[in-house]
mmCIF file of C-alpha atoms and ligand atoms in Angstrom:
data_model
loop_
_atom_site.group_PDB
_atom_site.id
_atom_site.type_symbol
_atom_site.label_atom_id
_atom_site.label_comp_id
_atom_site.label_asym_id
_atom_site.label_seq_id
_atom_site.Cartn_x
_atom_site.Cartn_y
_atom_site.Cartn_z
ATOM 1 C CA UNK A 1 28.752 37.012 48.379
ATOM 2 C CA UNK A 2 32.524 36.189 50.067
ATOM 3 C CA UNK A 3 33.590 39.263 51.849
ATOM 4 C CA UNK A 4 36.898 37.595 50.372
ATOM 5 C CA UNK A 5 37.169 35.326 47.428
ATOM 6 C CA UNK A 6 41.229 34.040 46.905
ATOM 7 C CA UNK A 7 40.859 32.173 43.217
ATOM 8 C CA UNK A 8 43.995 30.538 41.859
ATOM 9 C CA UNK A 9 46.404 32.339 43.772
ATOM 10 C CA UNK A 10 50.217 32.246 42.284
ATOM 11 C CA UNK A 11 52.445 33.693 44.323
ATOM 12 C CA UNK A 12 56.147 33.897 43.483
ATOM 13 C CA UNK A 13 59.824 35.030 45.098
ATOM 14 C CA UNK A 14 62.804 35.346 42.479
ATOM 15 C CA UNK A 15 66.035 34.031 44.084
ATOM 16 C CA UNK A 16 69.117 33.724 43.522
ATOM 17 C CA UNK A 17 68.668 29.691 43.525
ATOM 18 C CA UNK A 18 65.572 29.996 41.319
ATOM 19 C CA UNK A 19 62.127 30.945 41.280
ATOM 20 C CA UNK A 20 60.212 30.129 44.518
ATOM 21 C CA UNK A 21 56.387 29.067 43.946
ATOM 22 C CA UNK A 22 55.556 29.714 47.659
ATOM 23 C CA UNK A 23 51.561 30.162 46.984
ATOM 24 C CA UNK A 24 50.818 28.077 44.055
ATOM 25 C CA UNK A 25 47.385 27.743 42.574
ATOM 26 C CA UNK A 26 45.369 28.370 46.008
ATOM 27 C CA UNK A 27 41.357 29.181 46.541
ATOM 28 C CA UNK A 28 39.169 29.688 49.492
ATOM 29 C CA UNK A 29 36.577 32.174 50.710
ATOM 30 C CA UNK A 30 35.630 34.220 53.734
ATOM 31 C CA UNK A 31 32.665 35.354 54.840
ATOM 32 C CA UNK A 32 32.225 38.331 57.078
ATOM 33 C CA UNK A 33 32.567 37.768 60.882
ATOM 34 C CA UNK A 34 34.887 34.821 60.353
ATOM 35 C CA UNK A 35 37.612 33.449 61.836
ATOM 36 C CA UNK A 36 39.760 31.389 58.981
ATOM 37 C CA UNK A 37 42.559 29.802 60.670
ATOM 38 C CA UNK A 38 45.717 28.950 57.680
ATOM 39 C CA UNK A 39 48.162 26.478 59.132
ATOM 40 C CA UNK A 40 50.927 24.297 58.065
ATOM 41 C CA UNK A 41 54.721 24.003 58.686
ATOM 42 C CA UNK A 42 57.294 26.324 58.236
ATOM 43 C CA UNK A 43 57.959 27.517 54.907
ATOM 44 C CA UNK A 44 54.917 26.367 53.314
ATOM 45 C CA UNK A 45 53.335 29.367 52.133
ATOM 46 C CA UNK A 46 51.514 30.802 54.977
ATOM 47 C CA UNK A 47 52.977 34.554 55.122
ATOM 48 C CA UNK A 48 53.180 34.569 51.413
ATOM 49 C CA UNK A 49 49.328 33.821 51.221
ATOM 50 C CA UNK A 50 48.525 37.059 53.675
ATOM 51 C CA UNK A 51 51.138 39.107 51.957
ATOM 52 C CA UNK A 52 49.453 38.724 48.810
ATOM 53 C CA UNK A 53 46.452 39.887 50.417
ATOM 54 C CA UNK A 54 47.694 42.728 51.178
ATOM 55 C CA UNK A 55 50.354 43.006 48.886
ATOM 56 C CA UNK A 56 53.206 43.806 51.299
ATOM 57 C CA UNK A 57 56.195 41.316 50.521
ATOM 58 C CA UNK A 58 58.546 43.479 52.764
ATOM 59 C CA UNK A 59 61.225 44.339 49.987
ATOM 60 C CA UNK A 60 61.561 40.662 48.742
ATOM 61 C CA UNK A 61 61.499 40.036 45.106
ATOM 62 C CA UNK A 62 57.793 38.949 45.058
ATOM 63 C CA UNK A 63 55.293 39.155 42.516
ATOM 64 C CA UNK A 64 51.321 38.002 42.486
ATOM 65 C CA UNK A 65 52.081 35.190 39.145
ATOM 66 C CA UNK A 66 48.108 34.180 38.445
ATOM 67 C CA UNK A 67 44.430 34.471 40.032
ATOM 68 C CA UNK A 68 42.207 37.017 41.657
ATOM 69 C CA UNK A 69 41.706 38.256 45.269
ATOM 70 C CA UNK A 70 38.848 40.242 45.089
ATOM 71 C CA UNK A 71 37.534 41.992 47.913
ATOM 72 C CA UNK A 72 33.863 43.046 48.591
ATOM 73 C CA UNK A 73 33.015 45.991 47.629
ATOM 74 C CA UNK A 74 36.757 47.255 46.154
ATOM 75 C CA UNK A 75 37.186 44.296 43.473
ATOM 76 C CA UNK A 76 40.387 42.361 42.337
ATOM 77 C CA UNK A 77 43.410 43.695 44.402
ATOM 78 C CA UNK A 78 45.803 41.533 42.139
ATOM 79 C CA UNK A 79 44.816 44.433 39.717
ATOM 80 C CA UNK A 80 44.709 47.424 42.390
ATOM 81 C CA UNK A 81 47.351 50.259 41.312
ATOM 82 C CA UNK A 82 49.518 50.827 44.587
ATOM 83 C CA UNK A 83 48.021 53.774 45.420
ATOM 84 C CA UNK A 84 44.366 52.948 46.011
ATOM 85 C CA UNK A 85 46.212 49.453 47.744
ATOM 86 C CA UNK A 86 47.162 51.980 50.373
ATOM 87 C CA UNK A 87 44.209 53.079 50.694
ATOM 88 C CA UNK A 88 42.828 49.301 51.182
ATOM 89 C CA UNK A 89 45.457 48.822 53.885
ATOM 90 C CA UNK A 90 43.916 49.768 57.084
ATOM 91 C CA UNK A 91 40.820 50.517 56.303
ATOM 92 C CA UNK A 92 39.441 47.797 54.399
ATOM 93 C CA UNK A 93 42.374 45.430 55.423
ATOM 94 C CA UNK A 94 44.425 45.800 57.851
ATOM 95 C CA UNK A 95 47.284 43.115 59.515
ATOM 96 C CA UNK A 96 48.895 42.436 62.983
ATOM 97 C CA UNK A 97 52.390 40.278 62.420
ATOM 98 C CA UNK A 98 54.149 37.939 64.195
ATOM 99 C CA UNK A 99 56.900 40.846 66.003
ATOM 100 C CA UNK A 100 54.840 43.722 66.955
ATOM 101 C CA UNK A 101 58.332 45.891 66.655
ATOM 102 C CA UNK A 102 58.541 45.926 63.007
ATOM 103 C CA UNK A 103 55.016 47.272 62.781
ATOM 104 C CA UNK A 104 55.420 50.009 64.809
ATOM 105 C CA UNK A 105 57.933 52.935 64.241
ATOM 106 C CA UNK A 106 61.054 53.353 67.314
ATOM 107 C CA UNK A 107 61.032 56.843 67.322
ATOM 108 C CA UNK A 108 57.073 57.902 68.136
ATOM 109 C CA UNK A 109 55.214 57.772 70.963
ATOM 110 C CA UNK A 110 52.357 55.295 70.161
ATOM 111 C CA UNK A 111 49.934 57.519 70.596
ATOM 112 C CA UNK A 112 50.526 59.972 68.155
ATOM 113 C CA UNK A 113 51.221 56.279 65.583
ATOM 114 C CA UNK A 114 47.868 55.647 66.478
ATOM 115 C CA UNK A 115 46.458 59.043 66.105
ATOM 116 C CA UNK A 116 48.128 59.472 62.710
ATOM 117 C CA UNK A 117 46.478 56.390 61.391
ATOM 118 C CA UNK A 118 43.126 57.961 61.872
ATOM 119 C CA UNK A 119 43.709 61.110 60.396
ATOM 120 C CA UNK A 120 45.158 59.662 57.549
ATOM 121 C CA UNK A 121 41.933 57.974 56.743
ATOM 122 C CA UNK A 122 39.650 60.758 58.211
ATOM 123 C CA UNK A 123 38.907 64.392 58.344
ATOM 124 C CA UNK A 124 39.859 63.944 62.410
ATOM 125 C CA UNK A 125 41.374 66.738 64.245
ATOM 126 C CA UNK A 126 44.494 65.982 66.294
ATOM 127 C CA UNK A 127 42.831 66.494 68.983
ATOM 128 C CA UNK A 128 39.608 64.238 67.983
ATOM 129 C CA UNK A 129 42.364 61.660 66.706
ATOM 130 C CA UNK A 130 44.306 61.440 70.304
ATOM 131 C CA UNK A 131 40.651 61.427 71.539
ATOM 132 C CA UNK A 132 40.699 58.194 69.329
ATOM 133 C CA UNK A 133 43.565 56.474 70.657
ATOM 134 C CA UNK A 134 42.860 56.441 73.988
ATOM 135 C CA UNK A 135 39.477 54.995 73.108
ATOM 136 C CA UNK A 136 41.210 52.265 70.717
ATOM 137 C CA UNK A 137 43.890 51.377 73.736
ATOM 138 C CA UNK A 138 41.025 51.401 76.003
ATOM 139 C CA UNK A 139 39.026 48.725 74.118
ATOM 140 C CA UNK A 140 42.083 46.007 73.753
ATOM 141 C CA UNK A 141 42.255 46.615 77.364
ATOM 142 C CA UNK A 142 45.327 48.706 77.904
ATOM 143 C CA UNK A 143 45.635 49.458 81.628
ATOM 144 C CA UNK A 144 46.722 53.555 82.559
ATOM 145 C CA UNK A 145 45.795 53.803 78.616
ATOM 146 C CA UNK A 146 46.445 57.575 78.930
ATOM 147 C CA UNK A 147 49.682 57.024 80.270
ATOM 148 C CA UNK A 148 50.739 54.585 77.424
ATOM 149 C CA UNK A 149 49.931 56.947 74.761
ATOM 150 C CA UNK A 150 52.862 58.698 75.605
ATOM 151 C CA UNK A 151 55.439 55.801 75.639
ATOM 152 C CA UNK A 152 57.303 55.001 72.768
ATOM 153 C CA UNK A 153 57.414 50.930 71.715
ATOM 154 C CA UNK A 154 60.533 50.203 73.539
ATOM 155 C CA UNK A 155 59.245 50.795 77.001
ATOM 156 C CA UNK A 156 56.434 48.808 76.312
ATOM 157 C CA UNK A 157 56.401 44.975 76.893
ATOM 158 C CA UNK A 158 56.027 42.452 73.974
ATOM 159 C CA UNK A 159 51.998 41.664 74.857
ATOM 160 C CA UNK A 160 51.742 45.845 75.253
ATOM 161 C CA UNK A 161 53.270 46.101 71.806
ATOM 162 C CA UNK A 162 51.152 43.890 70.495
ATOM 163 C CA UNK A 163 48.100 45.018 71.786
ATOM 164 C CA UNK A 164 48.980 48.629 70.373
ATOM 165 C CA UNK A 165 49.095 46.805 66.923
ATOM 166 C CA UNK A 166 46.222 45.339 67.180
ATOM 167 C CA UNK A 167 44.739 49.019 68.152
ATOM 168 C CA UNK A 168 46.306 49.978 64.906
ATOM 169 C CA UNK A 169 44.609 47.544 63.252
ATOM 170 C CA UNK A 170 40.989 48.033 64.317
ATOM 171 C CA UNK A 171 41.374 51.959 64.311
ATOM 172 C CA UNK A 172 39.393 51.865 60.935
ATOM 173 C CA UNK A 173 37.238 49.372 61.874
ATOM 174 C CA UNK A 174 38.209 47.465 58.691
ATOM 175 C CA UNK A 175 36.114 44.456 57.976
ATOM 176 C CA UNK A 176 38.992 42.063 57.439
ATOM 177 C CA UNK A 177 41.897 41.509 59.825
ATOM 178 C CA UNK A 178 44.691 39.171 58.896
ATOM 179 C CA UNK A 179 46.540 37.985 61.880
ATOM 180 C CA UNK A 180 50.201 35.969 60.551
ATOM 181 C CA UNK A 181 51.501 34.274 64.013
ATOM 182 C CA UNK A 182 49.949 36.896 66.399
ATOM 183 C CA UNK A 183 50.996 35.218 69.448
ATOM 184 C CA UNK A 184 53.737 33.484 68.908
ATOM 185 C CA UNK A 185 56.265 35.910 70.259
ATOM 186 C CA UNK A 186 54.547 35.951 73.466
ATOM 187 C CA UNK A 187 54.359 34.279 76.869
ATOM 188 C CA UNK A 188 50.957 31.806 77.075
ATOM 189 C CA UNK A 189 48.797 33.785 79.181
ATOM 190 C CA UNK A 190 49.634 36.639 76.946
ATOM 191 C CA UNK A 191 48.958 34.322 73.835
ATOM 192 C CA UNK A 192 45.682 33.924 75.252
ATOM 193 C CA UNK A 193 44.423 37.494 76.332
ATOM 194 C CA UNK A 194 45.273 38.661 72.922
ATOM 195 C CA UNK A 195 43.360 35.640 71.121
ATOM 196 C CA UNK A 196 40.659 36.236 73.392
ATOM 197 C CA UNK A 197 40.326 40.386 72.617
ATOM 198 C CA UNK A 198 40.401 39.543 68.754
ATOM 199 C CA UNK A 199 37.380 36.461 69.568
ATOM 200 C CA UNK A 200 35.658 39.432 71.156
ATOM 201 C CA UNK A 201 35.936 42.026 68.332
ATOM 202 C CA UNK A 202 35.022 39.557 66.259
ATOM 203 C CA UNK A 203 31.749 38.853 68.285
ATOM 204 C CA UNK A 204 30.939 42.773 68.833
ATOM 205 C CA UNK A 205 31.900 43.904 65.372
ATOM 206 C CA UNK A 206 31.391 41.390 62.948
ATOM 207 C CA UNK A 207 34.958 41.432 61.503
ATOM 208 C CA UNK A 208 36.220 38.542 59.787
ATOM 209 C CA UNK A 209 39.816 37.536 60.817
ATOM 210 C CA UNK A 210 42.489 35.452 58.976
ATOM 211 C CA UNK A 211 44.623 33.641 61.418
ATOM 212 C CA UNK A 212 47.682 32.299 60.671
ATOM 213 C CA UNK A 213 49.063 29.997 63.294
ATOM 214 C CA UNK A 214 51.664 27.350 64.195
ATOM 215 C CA UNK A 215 49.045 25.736 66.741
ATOM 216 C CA UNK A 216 46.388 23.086 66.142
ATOM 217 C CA UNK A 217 45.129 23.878 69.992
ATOM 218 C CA UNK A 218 44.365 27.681 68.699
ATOM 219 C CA UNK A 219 42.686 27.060 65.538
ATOM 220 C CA UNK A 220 40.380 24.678 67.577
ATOM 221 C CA UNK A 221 39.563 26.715 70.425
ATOM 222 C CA UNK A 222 38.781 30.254 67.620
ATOM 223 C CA UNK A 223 38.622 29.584 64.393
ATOM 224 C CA UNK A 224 35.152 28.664 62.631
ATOM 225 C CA UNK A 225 36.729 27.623 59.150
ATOM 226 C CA UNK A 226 40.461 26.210 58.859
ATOM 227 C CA UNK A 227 42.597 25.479 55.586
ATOM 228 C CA UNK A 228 45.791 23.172 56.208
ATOM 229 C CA UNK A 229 48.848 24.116 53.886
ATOM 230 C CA UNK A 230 51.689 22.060 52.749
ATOM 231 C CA UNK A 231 54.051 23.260 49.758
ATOM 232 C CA UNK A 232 52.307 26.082 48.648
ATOM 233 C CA UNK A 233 48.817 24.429 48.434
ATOM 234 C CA UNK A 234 45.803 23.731 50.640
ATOM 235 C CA UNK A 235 45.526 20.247 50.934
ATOM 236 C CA UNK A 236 42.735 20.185 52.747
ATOM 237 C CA UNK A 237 39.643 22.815 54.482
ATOM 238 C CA UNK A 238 36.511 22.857 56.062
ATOM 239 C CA UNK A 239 35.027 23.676 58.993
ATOM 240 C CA UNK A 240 37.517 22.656 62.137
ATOM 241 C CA UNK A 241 35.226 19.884 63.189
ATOM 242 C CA UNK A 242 35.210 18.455 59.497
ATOM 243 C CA UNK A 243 39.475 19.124 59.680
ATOM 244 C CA UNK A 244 40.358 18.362 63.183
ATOM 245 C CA UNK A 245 37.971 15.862 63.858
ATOM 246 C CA UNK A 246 37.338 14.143 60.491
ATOM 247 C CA UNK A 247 40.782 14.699 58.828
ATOM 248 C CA UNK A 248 40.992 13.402 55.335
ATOM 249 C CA UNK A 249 44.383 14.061 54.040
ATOM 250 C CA UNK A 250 47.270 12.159 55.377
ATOM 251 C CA UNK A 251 49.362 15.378 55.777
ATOM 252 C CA UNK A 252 46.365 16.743 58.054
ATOM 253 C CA UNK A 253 46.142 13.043 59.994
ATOM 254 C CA UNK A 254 50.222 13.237 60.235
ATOM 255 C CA UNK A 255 49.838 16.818 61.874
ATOM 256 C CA UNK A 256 47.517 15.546 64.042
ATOM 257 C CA UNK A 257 48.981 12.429 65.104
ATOM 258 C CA UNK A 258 52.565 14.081 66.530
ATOM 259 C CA UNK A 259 50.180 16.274 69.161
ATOM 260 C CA UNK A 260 49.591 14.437 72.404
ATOM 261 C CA UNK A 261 45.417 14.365 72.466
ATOM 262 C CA UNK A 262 44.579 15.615 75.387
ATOM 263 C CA UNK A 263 46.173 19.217 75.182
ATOM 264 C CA UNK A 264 47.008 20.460 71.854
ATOM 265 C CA UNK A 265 47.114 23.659 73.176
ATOM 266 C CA UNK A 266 50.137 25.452 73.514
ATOM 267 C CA UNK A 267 51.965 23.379 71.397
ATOM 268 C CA UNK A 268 53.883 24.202 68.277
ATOM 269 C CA UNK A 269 53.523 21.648 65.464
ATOM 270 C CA UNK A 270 55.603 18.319 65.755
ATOM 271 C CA UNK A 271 57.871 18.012 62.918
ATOM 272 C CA UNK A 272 56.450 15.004 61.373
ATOM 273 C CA UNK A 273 59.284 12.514 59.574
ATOM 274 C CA UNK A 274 60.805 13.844 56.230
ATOM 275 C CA UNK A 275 61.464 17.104 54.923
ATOM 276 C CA UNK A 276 58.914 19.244 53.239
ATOM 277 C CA UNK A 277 58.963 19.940 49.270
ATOM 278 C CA UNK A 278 60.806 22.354 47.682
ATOM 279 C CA UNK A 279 58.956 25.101 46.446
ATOM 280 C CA UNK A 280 61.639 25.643 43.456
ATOM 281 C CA UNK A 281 61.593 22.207 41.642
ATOM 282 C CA UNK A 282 58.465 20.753 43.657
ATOM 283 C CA UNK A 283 57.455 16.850 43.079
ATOM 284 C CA UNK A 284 55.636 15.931 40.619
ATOM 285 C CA UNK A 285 51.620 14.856 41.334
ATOM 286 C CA UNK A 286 51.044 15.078 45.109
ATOM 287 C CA UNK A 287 53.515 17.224 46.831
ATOM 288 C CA UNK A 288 52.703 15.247 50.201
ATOM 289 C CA UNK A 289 53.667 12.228 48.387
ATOM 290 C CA UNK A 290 57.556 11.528 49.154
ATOM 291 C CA UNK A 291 56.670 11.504 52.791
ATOM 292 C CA UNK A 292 53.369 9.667 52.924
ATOM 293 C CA UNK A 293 53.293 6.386 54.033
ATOM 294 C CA UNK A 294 50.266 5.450 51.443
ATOM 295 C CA UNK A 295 51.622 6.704 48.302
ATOM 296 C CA UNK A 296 51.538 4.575 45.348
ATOM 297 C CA UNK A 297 51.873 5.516 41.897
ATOM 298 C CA UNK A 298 49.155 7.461 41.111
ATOM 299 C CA UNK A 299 49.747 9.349 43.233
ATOM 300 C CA UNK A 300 53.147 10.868 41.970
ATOM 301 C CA UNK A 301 51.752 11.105 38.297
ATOM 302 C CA UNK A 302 48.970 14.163 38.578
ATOM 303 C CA UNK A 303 48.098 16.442 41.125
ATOM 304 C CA UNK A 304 45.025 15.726 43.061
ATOM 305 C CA UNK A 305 42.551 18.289 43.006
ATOM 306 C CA UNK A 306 41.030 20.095 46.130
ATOM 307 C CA UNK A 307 37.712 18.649 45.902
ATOM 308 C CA UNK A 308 34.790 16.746 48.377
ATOM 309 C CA UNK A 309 34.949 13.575 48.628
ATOM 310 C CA UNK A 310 32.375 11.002 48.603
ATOM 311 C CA UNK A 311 30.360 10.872 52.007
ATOM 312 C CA UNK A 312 32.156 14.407 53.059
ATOM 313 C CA UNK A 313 29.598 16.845 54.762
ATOM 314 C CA UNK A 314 29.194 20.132 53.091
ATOM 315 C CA UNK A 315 32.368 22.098 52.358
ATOM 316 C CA UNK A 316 35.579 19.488 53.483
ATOM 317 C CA UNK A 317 37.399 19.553 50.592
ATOM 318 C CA UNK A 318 40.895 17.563 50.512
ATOM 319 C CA UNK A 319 43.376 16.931 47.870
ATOM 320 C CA UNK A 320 43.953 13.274 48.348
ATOM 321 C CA UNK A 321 43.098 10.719 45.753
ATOM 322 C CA UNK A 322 43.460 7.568 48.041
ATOM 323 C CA UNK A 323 40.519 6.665 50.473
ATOM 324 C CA UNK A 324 39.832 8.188 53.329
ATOM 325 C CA UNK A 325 41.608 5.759 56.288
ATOM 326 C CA UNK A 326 44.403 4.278 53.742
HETATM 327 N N1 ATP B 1 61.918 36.871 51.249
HETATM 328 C C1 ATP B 1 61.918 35.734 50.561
HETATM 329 N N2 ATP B 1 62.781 35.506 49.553
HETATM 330 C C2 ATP B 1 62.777 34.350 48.855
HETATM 331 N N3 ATP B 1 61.921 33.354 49.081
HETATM 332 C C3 ATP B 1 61.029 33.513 50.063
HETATM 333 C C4 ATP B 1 60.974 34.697 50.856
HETATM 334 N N4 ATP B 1 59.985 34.557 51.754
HETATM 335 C C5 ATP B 1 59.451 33.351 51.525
HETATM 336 N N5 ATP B 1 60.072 32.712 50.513
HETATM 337 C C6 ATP B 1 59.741 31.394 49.964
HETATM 338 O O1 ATP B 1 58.365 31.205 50.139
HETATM 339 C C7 ATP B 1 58.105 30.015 50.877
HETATM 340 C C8 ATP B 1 56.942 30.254 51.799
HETATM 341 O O2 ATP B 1 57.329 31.187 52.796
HETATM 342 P P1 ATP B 1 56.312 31.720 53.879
HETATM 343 O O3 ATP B 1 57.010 32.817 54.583
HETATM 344 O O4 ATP B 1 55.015 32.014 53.250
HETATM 345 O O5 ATP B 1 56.166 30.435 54.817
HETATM 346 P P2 ATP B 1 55.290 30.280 56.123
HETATM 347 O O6 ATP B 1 54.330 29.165 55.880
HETATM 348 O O7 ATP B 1 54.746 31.578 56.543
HETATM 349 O O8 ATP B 1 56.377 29.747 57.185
HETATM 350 P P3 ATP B 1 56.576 30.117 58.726
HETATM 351 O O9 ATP B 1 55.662 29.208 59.468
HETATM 352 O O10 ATP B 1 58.005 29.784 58.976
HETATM 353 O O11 ATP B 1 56.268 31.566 58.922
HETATM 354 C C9 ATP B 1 59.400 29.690 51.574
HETATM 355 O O12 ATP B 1 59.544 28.292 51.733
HETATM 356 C C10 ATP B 1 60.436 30.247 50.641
HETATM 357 O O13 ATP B 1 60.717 29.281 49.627
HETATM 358 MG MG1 MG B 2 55.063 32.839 58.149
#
């Protein structure tokens, strides 16, 4: 049993310019203890798959269209009434974003943001929470952690911030973390402390971790499982041996084609020639198609389904009806 099972995921924003189908008809699974790394270029449906998850869409005009996301243990969430989702949020899910600043509030010291998170979801006493906060700041490694508690976010630096979210996020000891960009705000030795402290948690407690990144180098070096997004589908997944070193799908190839071999670390992904679909009137058949240099007609007419192919190992699915190589 899937800690989490995503199952036809539709996933809409309502625009002025039309309705955008930024997650549209999208499956995978996670099992506990592992790290799922989602990438893909900008725009193509990365945030809107996490958001879902958690159903957060940060005032936009969003709403969950079709499918399930049913966690273990609580059930569908698509269904969830808002209040048990909050409820859900932190202690069975909880999320670290891209700018550490718009997680945590301006006006309290971080301790006591810390400290309120476990009393919410406990019977702690204030004094047993603080207790709690130091402990939390302790384990992602805060230095003069008793000092810090009393610092509001502003007079902390961007990888101090972030580490106090990721505090935030492990205060329940939730068994799902979803990560959206984690590092990307940050410096590259800070990029890797923090992506080493949630490998570690990961490896002590067991807790699986969605990780939504920019960066082929990161998934390679953390994640165990990796699904590759391009207008609003996964295109292809697997393990990331089967995707990084076995690729499949031309987008996926493409990707990793426009990063120098030797160190794809630390590198953002290369825009690749062409201009990704729109998610309001999207091609017909295979979104990939208008940019792919193997596309033939068939390949415009229906849209391929995410499936093995022949010769695949065990769980590398990719939506590509052309052989593998073309
Ligand atoms: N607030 C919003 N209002 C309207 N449409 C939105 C909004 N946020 C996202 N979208 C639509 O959803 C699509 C997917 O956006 P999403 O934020 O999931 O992309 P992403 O893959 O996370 O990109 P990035 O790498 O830039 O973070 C966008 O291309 C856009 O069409
Ligand atoms: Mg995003």
């Amino acid at each position: 049993m899937p800690l989490l099972s995503v199952q036809s995921l539709k996933t809409e924003f309502h625009g002025r310019r039309g309705i955008a189908r930024a997650v549209d008809d999208v499956s995978f699974d996670i099992e506990p203890g592992e790290i799922f790394g989602i990438v893909g270029e900008s725009g193509c449906g990365k945030s809107a798959t996490c958001r879902s998850i958690l159903k957060l869409f940060g005032g936009a005009d969003a709403r969950i269209a079709g499918g399930s996301i049913t966690l273990d243990g609580v059930g569908d969430l698509v269904a969830l009434p808002e209040k048990r989702m909050g409820d859900v949020r932190g202690s069975k899910v909880s999320f670290i974003f891209q700018d550490p600043l718009t997680a945590l509030n301006p006006t309290m010291r971080v301790g006591r943001q810390i400290a309120e998170i476990v009393m919410r979801h406990s019977k702690a006493s204030r004094k047993e929470a603080g207790q709690r906060a130091l402990e939390l700041l302790r384990d992602v490694k805060v230095t003069s952690p008793e000092r810090r508690l009393m610092a509001y976010p502003h007079e902390l630096s961007g990888g101090l911030r972030q580490r106090v979210v990721i505090a935030m996020a492990l205060a329940l000891q939730p068994p799902l973390i979803i990560a959206d960009e984690p590092t990307t705000a940050l410096d590259v030795t800070v990029q890797d402390q923090i992506l080493r402290l949630l490998l570690e948690r990961r490896d002590r407690t067991g807790t699986a971790i969605i990780l939504v990144t920019h960066d082929l180098g990161v998934v390679a070096e953390v994640c165990d499982r990796v699904a590759v997004m391009y207008g609003g589908q996964i295109v292809e997944t697997g393990s990331t041996d089967q995707v990084l070193q076995g690729a499949a799908h031309p987008y996926t190839r493409a990707l990793l084609a426009a990063l120098p071999s030797a160190a794809m670390r630390g590198r953002s992904l290369t825009p690749i020639e062409g201009i990704p679909p729109s998610l309001i009137a999207p091609p017909p058949g295979c979104r990939f198609a208008p940019r792919c240099a193997h596309a033939h007609d068939a390949c415009r007419a229906a849209r391929p389904a995410l499936a093995p192919r022949e010769g695949s190992t065990p769980g590398h699915l990719d939506a590509c009806i052309l052989e593998r190589g073309t």
